[in-house]
Amino acid sequence: MSVPEQFDVIVVGGGPAGSTLIADQGHRVVLVDKQSFPRYQIGESLLPATVHGVCRLLGVEDEVRAAGFTVKRGGSFRWGTSPEPWNFLFALSPELSGPTSYAYQVDRMTFDHLLLKNAARHGVDVREESPALAAVTDGERVSGIRYTDPGGRERELAARWVVDASGNGSRLHAAAGGRRQYSEFFQNLAVFGYFEGGGRLPAPDSGNILCAAFDEGWLWYIPLSDTLTSVGAVLNRGQAARISADRERTLMESIQRCAIVRDMLGGAVRVTEGTYGEIRVRKDYSYADTRFWAPGIALAGDAACFIDPVFSTGVHLATYGGLLAARSVNSVLAGELPEERAFGEFEARYRREYAVFYEFLAAFYDMQQHEDSYFWKARKVTNMRAGDMEAFTTLVAGAYSAEAALVRPDTLAERFSASSADLAGAVERTGAARTPSGERMTELFRAPVVADVMTEMNQIQRRGVGGAITEPPLIEGGLVPSPDGRRWIEPDTAPAAGTA
Ligand SMILES: Cc1cc2nc3c(=O)[nH]c(=O)nc-3n(C[C@H](O)[C@H](O)[C@H](O)COP(=O)(O)OP(=O)(O)OC[C@H]3O[C@@H](n4cnc5c(N)ncnc54)[C@H](O)[C@@H]3O)c2cc1C
């Protein structure tokens, strides 16, 4: 093999996580992706922090706006014990209200390609059809990768940092020295396809994601354009044999069992040709790696962790992880911080964000308390003598062991119990209100578990919208982002708020 090409940073994977690592600090960055873009990916419903925060920071917000994606003002749910659907609108969050209180439903082929081309425009050497084969090490340190170029030749790249952003199928994540820990609670499978001609919710909710629970699971209904809809069933793993026997039948039967989605698809036809013509399946998708970094390598996006699709958190966590990794790489390469300090902050913040979403989603699933729902059964199968809630929280807590540094395991049961009750109460009050659509969400944003989820997203969005800001440390004793959001700095060197 020839002498390795030298870079400052190697990014593996050109999805949202990888494309967040743009070369705007003068470093030499190379990105390899095994596929040729545009390429298909699931995960079409975004959150405002990605659109107005990360996309603005990356300088791609106008292009994303011009792409004409469906505007998503919030979500509509048939979920929880109330038979009535309820909505939330981003506009009702005090921090998100105003002109940026929306996200998009995106065709990921277009969205991901926009981000990748943006990275190339910002100086990243993008190499498609170039699968990474393995990490290269120099003693204890990851020092590069081996990959195959489009001509089939094996090549080597060397760099001071490798960021593995190669998604859930990552071949490199073990180079960080940890292992993937799968959630014991979120053990679901998804089967999904696309429909032309499905109905739309009434305005202003017509661009909302609709999530509707039924006995064996729940369905998502995402309006990708005026006529195209992404529909997926999330089922428990007990349905695996049924799905592998006939995935199309399983999807269609699930739709028939969920009245609200069945009615919306009344006059619709399933797409059977082209990229959207395939019925796809994803399984085993909820996990976190026990280590997010080691000398020379950091994991970002699905390569590091993923929870569950219900609240559209995947792309947010991916771009957030990419942003945190970029700050750490920039600080270390500039010689401003020791790597333990910079990447310690990366991992602590990333795990915190994962943990608050995990808590929120666990509370959210627990609201679906119909006797015959599979979530309730999931609690029953633990065979615990304890009450449902305790059994449930034990299941959830099992998946939390990797987060032990961030949450106190002894208080988990109480916390989940309180979160779920708060959330259920807020939804009840939200659903019962008779005020115009927007105001119904006020109560939901008052639930502490929702407020926790919003904190960091609000910061990212404020930074994107308002430009340079100063923030207090998120983690005790931790670092703060530099005013431009590109690096980490010690809090005592940060300019006072308002002077940036
Ligand atoms: C059923 C389901 C529904 C979901 N719905 C939503 C949703 O509504 N909203 C949301 O935000 N998220 C959703 N997600 C999550 C979302 O799909 C992911 O979180 C998101 O795509 C992660 O981005 P990423 O950049 O980490 O990885 P990816 O988007 O997977 O990108 C990884 C890239 O790495 C490349 N790659 C892989 N291996 C190699 C290799 N060896 N060498 C080089 N390149 C490689 C791939 O080609 C790919 O381009 C959903 C997930 C599932 C499973």
Coordinates of C-alpha atoms and ligand atoms in Angstrom, one line a residue:
M1 CA 0.0 0.0 0.0
S2 CA 1.2 3.5 -0.8
V3 CA 2.1 6.1 1.8
P4 CA -1.0 7.3 3.7
E5 CA -2.4 10.7 2.7
Q6 CA -2.2 13.1 5.7
F7 CA -5.1 15.2 7.0
D8 CA -6.0 16.9 10.3
V9 CA -9.4 15.2 10.5
I10 CA -11.0 12.1 8.8
V11 CA -14.7 11.9 8.9
V12 CA -16.3 8.5 8.1
G13 CA -19.9 8.9 6.9
G14 CA -21.6 11.7 5.1
G15 CA -25.0 11.7 6.8
P16 CA -26.2 14.6 9.0
A17 CA -23.6 13.8 11.7
G18 CA -20.6 13.7 9.4
S19 CA -21.6 16.7 7.3
T20 CA -21.7 18.8 10.5
L21 CA -17.9 18.7 10.7
I22 CA -17.2 21.4 8.1
A23 CA -13.6 22.6 7.6
D24 CA -14.2 26.2 8.7
Q25 CA -11.2 26.5 11.0
G26 CA -8.5 26.0 8.4
H27 CA -8.0 22.3 9.1
R28 CA -7.6 19.7 6.4
V29 CA -10.7 17.5 6.6
V30 CA -11.5 14.5 4.4
L31 CA -14.8 12.7 4.5
V32 CA -15.4 9.2 3.1
D33 CA -18.8 7.7 2.5
K34 CA -19.4 4.2 1.1
Q35 CA -22.4 5.3 -0.9
S36 CA -23.0 7.7 -3.8
F37 CA -25.2 10.7 -2.9
P38 CA -28.1 11.3 -3.1
R39 CA -28.8 8.1 -1.1
Y40 CA -31.9 6.9 0.8
Q41 CA -32.2 7.1 4.5
I42 CA -35.1 7.0 7.0
G43 CA -35.6 9.7 9.5
E44 CA -37.6 12.4 7.7
S45 CA -39.1 14.5 10.5
L46 CA -36.8 17.1 11.9
L47 CA -36.7 19.4 14.9
P48 CA -36.3 23.2 14.9
A49 CA -32.9 23.1 16.6
T50 CA -31.5 21.3 13.6
V51 CA -33.1 23.5 11.0
H52 CA -32.6 26.9 12.6
G53 CA -29.6 26.1 14.9
V54 CA -27.3 23.7 13.2
C55 CA -28.2 24.4 9.6
R56 CA -27.8 28.2 10.3
L57 CA -24.4 27.6 12.0
L58 CA -23.3 25.5 8.9
G59 CA -24.4 28.3 6.6
V60 CA -26.9 26.0 4.8
E61 CA -30.2 27.3 6.2
D62 CA -31.3 29.3 3.2
E63 CA -30.6 26.4 0.8
V64 CA -32.6 24.1 3.1
R65 CA -35.5 26.7 3.1
A66 CA -35.3 26.9 -0.7
A67 CA -35.6 23.2 -1.1
G68 CA -39.4 23.4 -0.5
F69 CA -39.7 20.8 2.2
T70 CA -43.0 20.5 4.1
V71 CA -43.1 22.9 7.0
K72 CA -43.7 21.1 10.2
R73 CA -45.2 23.3 12.9
G74 CA -45.4 20.5 15.5
G75 CA -46.8 17.0 16.1
S76 CA -50.2 15.4 16.3
F77 CA -50.7 12.4 18.5
R78 CA -53.3 9.7 19.2
W79 CA -51.4 8.6 22.2
G80 CA -52.0 8.1 25.9
T81 CA -55.3 7.2 27.5
S82 CA -57.3 9.9 25.9
P83 CA -59.2 8.7 22.7
E84 CA -58.9 12.2 21.2
P85 CA -55.9 13.2 19.2
W86 CA -53.9 16.1 20.6
N87 CA -51.3 18.5 19.1
F88 CA -48.2 20.3 20.1
L89 CA -46.9 23.3 18.2
F90 CA -43.3 24.4 18.5
A91 CA -44.6 28.0 18.7
L92 CA -45.8 27.4 22.2
S93 CA -42.4 26.9 23.6
P94 CA -41.4 30.3 25.0
E95 CA -37.9 29.9 23.6
L96 CA -38.9 28.7 20.1
S97 CA -41.8 31.0 19.5
G98 CA -41.5 33.5 16.7
P99 CA -40.3 33.1 13.1
T100 CA -38.3 30.0 13.9
S101 CA -41.0 27.9 15.5
Y102 CA -41.1 25.3 12.8
A103 CA -39.0 22.5 11.4
Y104 CA -39.3 20.5 8.1
Q105 CA -40.4 17.0 7.0
V106 CA -37.6 16.2 4.6
D107 CA -36.8 13.8 1.8
R108 CA -33.5 12.6 3.3
M109 CA -32.0 12.0 -0.2
T110 CA -32.3 15.8 -0.8
F111 CA -31.6 17.0 2.7
D112 CA -28.5 14.9 3.3
H113 CA -27.1 15.7 -0.1
L114 CA -27.5 19.5 0.6
L115 CA -25.6 19.1 3.9
L116 CA -22.8 17.0 2.2
K117 CA -22.4 19.5 -0.7
N118 CA -22.3 22.3 1.9
A119 CA -19.4 20.5 3.7
A120 CA -17.6 20.2 0.4
R121 CA -18.1 23.9 -0.3
H122 CA -16.6 24.6 3.2
G123 CA -13.4 22.8 2.2
V124 CA -14.0 19.2 3.1
D125 CA -12.5 16.7 0.7
V126 CA -15.6 14.5 0.1
R127 CA -15.0 11.1 -1.3
E128 CA -18.1 9.0 -2.2
E129 CA -18.1 5.3 -3.0
S130 CA -15.3 5.0 -0.6
P131 CA -16.1 2.5 2.2
A132 CA -13.9 2.7 5.3
L133 CA -12.6 -0.8 6.2
A134 CA -11.0 -0.3 9.6
A135 CA -9.3 2.1 11.9
V136 CA -5.5 2.2 11.9
T137 CA -3.8 2.6 15.2
D138 CA -0.4 3.8 16.3
G139 CA 0.1 2.3 19.8
E140 CA -2.9 3.3 21.9
R141 CA -3.9 6.0 19.5
V142 CA -6.2 5.8 16.4
S143 CA -4.1 7.4 13.7
G144 CA -6.2 6.9 10.5
I145 CA -8.3 4.5 8.5
R146 CA -8.1 2.1 5.6
Y147 CA -10.7 2.5 2.9
T148 CA -11.4 1.3 -0.6
D149 CA -11.4 3.9 -3.3
P150 CA -14.0 3.9 -6.2
G151 CA -11.6 2.0 -8.4
G152 CA -11.4 -0.8 -5.8
R153 CA -7.9 0.0 -4.5
E154 CA -7.3 -0.2 -0.8
R155 CA -5.9 3.1 0.5
E156 CA -4.8 4.5 3.9
L157 CA -5.5 8.0 5.3
A158 CA -3.7 9.4 8.4
A159 CA -5.0 12.2 10.6
R160 CA -4.8 13.5 14.1
W161 CA -8.5 12.8 14.6
V162 CA -11.0 10.4 13.1
V163 CA -14.7 11.0 13.6
D164 CA -16.8 8.0 13.1
A165 CA -20.2 9.2 11.8
S166 CA -20.9 6.1 9.8
G167 CA -24.4 5.4 11.3
N168 CA -25.9 2.4 12.9
G169 CA -23.9 0.0 10.7
S170 CA -20.6 1.5 11.8
R171 CA -17.6 -0.8 11.5
L172 CA -15.3 1.5 13.4
H173 CA -17.1 2.3 16.6
A174 CA -15.3 -0.4 18.6
A175 CA -12.0 1.5 18.0
A176 CA -13.1 3.9 20.7
G177 CA -12.7 1.0 23.1
G178 CA -16.3 0.5 24.1
R179 CA -19.2 -1.7 23.1
R180 CA -22.7 -1.0 22.0
Q181 CA -25.2 -1.4 24.7
Y182 CA -28.7 -2.1 23.4
S183 CA -31.7 -0.8 25.2
E184 CA -33.6 -3.4 27.1
F185 CA -36.8 -1.3 26.8
F186 CA -36.9 0.1 23.3
Q187 CA -36.6 -3.2 21.5
N188 CA -38.8 -2.4 18.6
L189 CA -38.8 -3.0 14.9
A190 CA -40.1 -0.7 12.2
V191 CA -41.6 -1.6 8.8
F192 CA -42.2 1.3 6.5
G193 CA -43.2 2.4 3.0
Y194 CA -44.7 5.4 1.0
F195 CA -48.1 6.4 -0.2
E196 CA -49.4 8.8 -2.8
G197 CA -52.7 10.7 -2.2
G198 CA -53.0 10.4 1.6
G199 CA -55.2 12.9 3.5
R200 CA -53.8 15.9 5.4
L201 CA -54.6 17.2 8.9
P202 CA -56.5 20.5 8.9
A203 CA -54.3 23.7 8.9
P204 CA -52.3 24.8 10.7
D205 CA -51.4 21.2 11.5
S206 CA -51.3 19.9 8.0
G207 CA -47.5 19.5 8.0
N208 CA -47.3 17.9 11.4
I209 CA -46.0 14.4 12.0
L210 CA -48.9 12.2 13.1
C211 CA -48.1 9.4 15.6
A212 CA -50.9 7.1 16.4
A213 CA -50.8 4.2 18.8
F214 CA -52.7 1.0 18.4
D215 CA -52.7 -2.4 20.2
E216 CA -49.5 -3.8 18.7
G217 CA -47.5 -0.6 18.5
W218 CA -47.7 2.8 16.8
L219 CA -47.7 4.3 13.3
W220 CA -46.0 7.4 12.0
Y221 CA -47.6 9.4 9.2
I222 CA -45.2 12.1 7.7
P223 CA -46.4 14.4 4.9
L224 CA -43.3 14.7 2.7
S225 CA -45.1 16.7 0.0
D226 CA -48.6 17.6 -0.9
T227 CA -49.2 14.1 -2.1
L228 CA -46.4 11.8 -0.8
T229 CA -46.6 10.4 2.7
S230 CA -44.1 8.3 4.7
V231 CA -45.9 5.7 6.8
G232 CA -44.2 3.3 9.2
A233 CA -45.3 0.8 11.9
V234 CA -43.2 0.5 15.0
L235 CA -43.9 -2.9 16.5
N236 CA -42.4 -4.9 19.3
R237 CA -39.9 -7.6 18.5
G238 CA -42.4 -10.3 19.1
Q239 CA -43.7 -9.4 15.7
A240 CA -40.3 -10.2 14.0
A241 CA -41.4 -13.5 12.5
R242 CA -44.6 -11.9 11.1
I243 CA -42.5 -9.1 9.5
S244 CA -40.0 -11.3 7.9
A245 CA -42.7 -13.6 6.6
D246 CA -44.4 -10.7 4.8
R247 CA -43.4 -7.1 5.4
E248 CA -45.9 -5.6 3.1
R249 CA -48.8 -7.5 4.7
T250 CA -47.6 -6.5 8.2
L251 CA -47.5 -2.8 7.3
M252 CA -50.9 -2.9 5.6
E253 CA -52.5 -4.9 8.5
S254 CA -51.0 -2.4 11.0
I255 CA -52.6 0.4 9.1
Q256 CA -56.0 -1.3 9.1
R257 CA -55.8 -1.7 12.9
C258 CA -55.2 2.0 13.5
A259 CA -58.4 3.9 12.6
I260 CA -57.0 7.4 12.3
V261 CA -54.2 6.4 9.8
R262 CA -56.5 4.0 8.0
D263 CA -58.9 6.8 7.4
M264 CA -56.2 9.2 6.3
L265 CA -55.0 6.6 3.7
G266 CA -58.5 5.9 2.5
G267 CA -58.0 7.1 -1.0
A268 CA -54.2 6.6 -1.1
V269 CA -52.1 4.2 -3.2
R270 CA -48.9 2.6 -2.0
V271 CA -45.8 3.6 -4.1
T272 CA -44.4 0.5 -5.6
E273 CA -41.6 1.7 -7.9
G274 CA -38.4 3.6 -7.5
T275 CA -36.6 4.4 -4.3
Y276 CA -39.9 4.8 -2.4
G277 CA -41.4 1.7 -3.8
E278 CA -39.6 -0.7 -1.4
I279 CA -41.0 -1.7 2.0
R280 CA -38.1 -1.5 4.3
V281 CA -37.5 -2.9 7.8
R282 CA -35.2 -1.6 10.6
K283 CA -34.6 -3.4 13.9
D284 CA -32.4 -3.3 17.0
Y285 CA -32.0 0.5 16.7
S286 CA -31.9 1.7 20.3
Y287 CA -28.4 1.7 21.8
A288 CA -25.6 3.7 23.2
D289 CA -21.9 2.9 23.0
T290 CA -20.2 2.6 26.4
R291 CA -17.4 5.0 25.1
F292 CA -17.9 7.9 22.8
W293 CA -14.2 8.7 22.3
A294 CA -10.6 7.5 22.8
P295 CA -7.4 9.1 21.8
G296 CA -7.6 9.9 18.1
I297 CA -11.3 8.9 17.6
A298 CA -14.7 10.2 18.5
L299 CA -18.2 8.7 17.6
A300 CA -21.0 11.0 16.4
G301 CA -24.6 10.3 15.4
D302 CA -26.0 6.8 15.1
A303 CA -22.4 5.5 15.3
A304 CA -22.5 6.6 18.9
C305 CA -26.2 6.2 20.0
F306 CA -29.8 6.2 19.0
I307 CA -33.0 6.0 21.0
D308 CA -36.3 5.7 19.2
P309 CA -38.1 7.3 16.3
V310 CA -41.2 8.5 18.2
F311 CA -40.1 12.1 18.8
S312 CA -37.9 12.6 15.8
T313 CA -34.8 12.9 17.8
G314 CA -32.3 11.0 15.6
V315 CA -31.1 13.8 13.3
H316 CA -31.0 16.3 16.2
L317 CA -28.8 13.9 18.2
A318 CA -26.7 13.2 15.2
T319 CA -26.0 16.9 14.3
Y320 CA -25.6 17.8 18.0
G321 CA -23.0 15.0 18.4
G322 CA -21.3 16.3 15.2
L323 CA -21.3 19.9 16.5
L324 CA -19.8 18.8 19.9
A325 CA -17.2 16.7 18.2
A326 CA -16.3 19.6 15.9
R327 CA -15.8 22.0 18.9
S328 CA -13.5 19.5 20.6
V329 CA -11.5 18.7 17.5
N330 CA -11.1 22.5 16.8
S331 CA -10.0 23.2 20.3
V332 CA -7.5 20.4 20.4
L333 CA -6.0 21.0 17.0
A334 CA -5.6 24.7 17.9
G335 CA -3.6 23.6 20.9
E336 CA -6.1 25.4 23.2
L337 CA -7.2 22.5 25.4
P338 CA -5.9 19.1 26.4
E339 CA -7.9 16.4 24.6
E340 CA -9.2 14.8 27.8
R341 CA -10.7 18.2 28.8
A342 CA -12.2 18.9 25.3
F343 CA -13.5 15.4 24.6
G344 CA -14.6 14.9 28.2
E345 CA -16.9 17.9 27.6
F346 CA -18.0 16.3 24.3
E347 CA -18.9 13.0 25.9
A348 CA -20.6 14.6 29.0
R349 CA -22.8 16.9 27.0
Y350 CA -23.7 14.2 24.4
R351 CA -24.6 11.7 27.1
R352 CA -26.6 14.3 28.9
E353 CA -28.6 15.1 25.8
Y354 CA -29.1 11.4 25.2
A355 CA -30.2 10.8 28.8
V356 CA -32.8 13.6 28.9
F357 CA -34.3 12.4 25.6
Y358 CA -34.2 8.8 26.9
E359 CA -36.1 9.9 30.0
F360 CA -38.6 11.9 28.0
L361 CA -39.3 9.1 25.5
A362 CA -39.6 6.5 28.3
A363 CA -42.1 8.7 30.0
F364 CA -43.9 9.2 26.7
Y365 CA -44.2 5.5 26.1
D366 CA -45.4 4.9 29.5
M367 CA -48.4 7.2 28.9
Q368 CA -49.7 4.6 26.5
Q369 CA -51.3 2.7 29.3
H370 CA -54.1 0.7 27.6
E371 CA -54.2 -2.8 29.1
D372 CA -53.7 -4.5 25.8
S373 CA -50.9 -2.3 24.5
Y374 CA -47.6 -3.9 23.9
F375 CA -45.9 -1.4 26.2
W376 CA -47.9 -2.6 29.1
K377 CA -47.2 -6.2 28.2
A378 CA -43.5 -5.3 28.0
R379 CA -43.7 -4.3 31.7
K380 CA -45.6 -7.5 32.5
V381 CA -43.0 -9.8 30.9
T382 CA -40.4 -8.7 33.5
N383 CA -42.3 -11.0 35.9
M384 CA -41.5 -8.6 38.7
R385 CA -43.5 -8.6 41.8
A386 CA -43.2 -4.9 41.9
G387 CA -45.8 -2.6 40.4
D388 CA -45.9 -1.9 36.7
M389 CA -44.1 1.4 37.1
E390 CA -41.3 -0.1 39.0
A391 CA -40.9 -3.0 36.6
F392 CA -41.0 -0.5 33.7
T393 CA -38.4 1.7 35.3
T394 CA -36.2 -1.2 36.0
L395 CA -36.3 -2.1 32.4
V396 CA -35.5 1.4 31.4
A397 CA -32.8 1.7 34.1
G398 CA -31.1 -1.4 32.7
A399 CA -30.4 0.5 29.6
Y400 CA -29.1 3.4 31.7
S401 CA -26.0 1.7 33.0
A402 CA -23.9 3.5 30.5
E403 CA -25.2 6.8 31.9
A404 CA -24.3 6.1 35.5
A405 CA -22.1 9.1 35.7
L406 CA -24.9 11.3 34.8
V407 CA -27.9 10.0 36.6
R408 CA -28.2 8.5 40.0
P409 CA -29.6 5.0 39.5
D410 CA -31.1 4.9 43.0
T411 CA -33.4 7.8 42.1
L412 CA -34.4 6.6 38.6
A413 CA -37.6 4.8 39.5
E414 CA -38.9 7.9 41.3
R415 CA -37.8 10.2 38.5
F416 CA -39.4 8.2 35.7
S417 CA -42.5 7.8 37.7
A418 CA -42.7 11.6 38.3
S419 CA -41.8 12.4 34.7
S420 CA -44.5 10.1 33.3
A421 CA -47.1 11.4 35.6
D422 CA -46.2 15.1 34.8
L423 CA -46.3 14.4 31.1
A424 CA -49.6 12.5 31.3
G425 CA -51.2 15.2 33.3
A426 CA -50.0 17.9 31.0
V427 CA -51.3 16.0 27.9
E428 CA -54.6 15.5 29.6
R429 CA -54.9 19.2 30.3
T430 CA -53.6 20.0 26.8
G431 CA -56.0 17.6 25.1
A432 CA -59.0 18.9 27.1
A433 CA -58.4 22.5 26.3
R434 CA -60.8 24.0 23.7
T435 CA -58.6 26.9 22.7
P436 CA -57.3 27.3 19.2
S437 CA -54.8 24.7 18.1
G438 CA -51.6 26.5 19.2
E439 CA -52.6 27.2 22.8
R440 CA -53.2 23.6 23.5
M441 CA -49.5 22.9 23.9
T442 CA -48.9 25.4 26.7
E443 CA -49.4 22.8 29.4
L444 CA -47.1 20.3 27.8
F445 CA -44.2 22.7 27.8
R446 CA -44.8 23.2 31.5
A447 CA -44.0 19.5 32.3
P448 CA -40.4 19.5 33.7
V449 CA -39.4 16.5 31.5
V450 CA -40.2 18.5 28.4
A451 CA -38.5 21.6 29.7
D452 CA -35.3 19.5 30.2
V453 CA -35.5 18.3 26.6
M454 CA -35.8 21.8 25.3
T455 CA -32.9 23.4 27.2
E456 CA -30.0 22.5 25.0
M457 CA -32.0 22.6 21.8
N458 CA -33.0 26.1 22.7
Q459 CA -29.3 27.1 23.2
I460 CA -28.4 25.7 19.8
Q461 CA -31.3 27.4 18.1
R462 CA -30.6 30.7 19.9
R463 CA -27.0 30.5 18.7
G464 CA -28.1 29.9 15.2
V465 CA -30.7 32.6 15.1
G466 CA -29.0 35.2 17.3
G467 CA -25.4 34.6 16.4
A468 CA -22.6 34.8 19.0
I469 CA -23.8 34.2 22.6
T470 CA -22.3 33.2 25.9
E471 CA -23.7 30.3 27.8
P472 CA -23.1 29.1 31.4
P473 CA -21.5 25.7 31.7
L474 CA -24.0 22.9 31.2
I475 CA -22.0 20.4 33.2
E476 CA -20.6 21.4 36.6
G477 CA -16.9 22.2 36.2
G478 CA -17.3 22.0 32.5
L479 CA -16.4 24.1 29.5
V480 CA -18.5 26.6 27.6
P481 CA -18.7 27.1 23.8
S482 CA -16.7 30.0 22.4
P483 CA -18.9 33.0 21.4
D484 CA -19.0 31.8 17.7
G485 CA -19.9 28.3 18.9
R486 CA -17.0 26.6 17.1
R487 CA -14.7 25.7 20.0
W488 CA -14.7 25.2 23.8
I489 CA -13.3 27.6 26.2
E490 CA -12.9 27.7 30.0
P491 CA -15.8 29.5 31.6
D492 CA -13.5 32.1 33.3
T493 CA -12.1 33.2 29.9
A494 CA -15.6 33.6 28.4
P495 CA -16.6 37.2 27.8
A496 CA -19.5 38.3 30.0
A497 CA -23.0 37.8 28.6
G498 CA -23.9 40.5 26.1
T499 CA -20.3 41.5 25.3
A500 CA -19.7 38.8 22.7
Ligands
LIG1 C1 -37.5 3.5 12.0 C2 -36.7 4.8 12.1 C3 -37.4 6.0 12.0 C4 -36.7 7.2 12.2 N1 -37.3 8.4 12.1 C5 -36.7 9.6 12.4 C6 -37.3 10.8 12.3 O1 -38.5 10.9 11.9 N2 -36.6 11.9 12.6 C7 -35.2 11.9 12.9 O2 -34.6 12.9 13.2 N3 -34.6 10.7 13.0 C8 -35.3 9.5 12.7 N4 -34.6 8.4 12.7 C9 -33.2 8.4 13.0 C10 -32.3 8.8 11.9 O3 -32.5 7.9 10.8 C11 -30.8 8.7 12.3 O4 -30.7 9.1 13.6 C12 -29.9 9.6 11.4 O5 -30.0 9.3 10.1 C13 -28.5 9.5 11.9 O6 -27.6 10.3 11.1 P1 -26.1 9.8 11.0 O7 -25.4 10.9 10.2 O8 -25.6 9.5 12.3 O9 -26.1 8.5 10.2 P2 -26.6 8.1 8.7 O10 -27.7 9.1 8.3 O11 -27.0 6.7 8.8 O12 -25.4 8.3 7.8 C14 -24.3 7.5 7.9 C15 -23.5 7.5 6.6 O13 -22.3 6.7 6.8 C16 -22.1 6.0 5.6 N5 -21.3 4.8 5.9 C17 -21.8 3.7 6.6 N6 -20.7 2.8 6.7 C18 -19.7 3.3 6.1 C19 -18.3 2.9 5.9 N7 -17.9 1.7 6.4 N8 -17.5 3.7 5.3 C20 -17.9 4.9 4.8 N9 -19.2 5.4 5.0 C21 -20.0 4.6 5.6 C22 -23.5 5.7 5.1 O14 -23.4 5.4 3.7 C23 -24.3 6.9 5.4 O15 -24.3 7.8 4.3 C24 -35.3 7.2 12.5 C25 -34.6 5.9 12.7 C26 -35.3 4.8 12.5 C27 -34.6 3.5 12.6

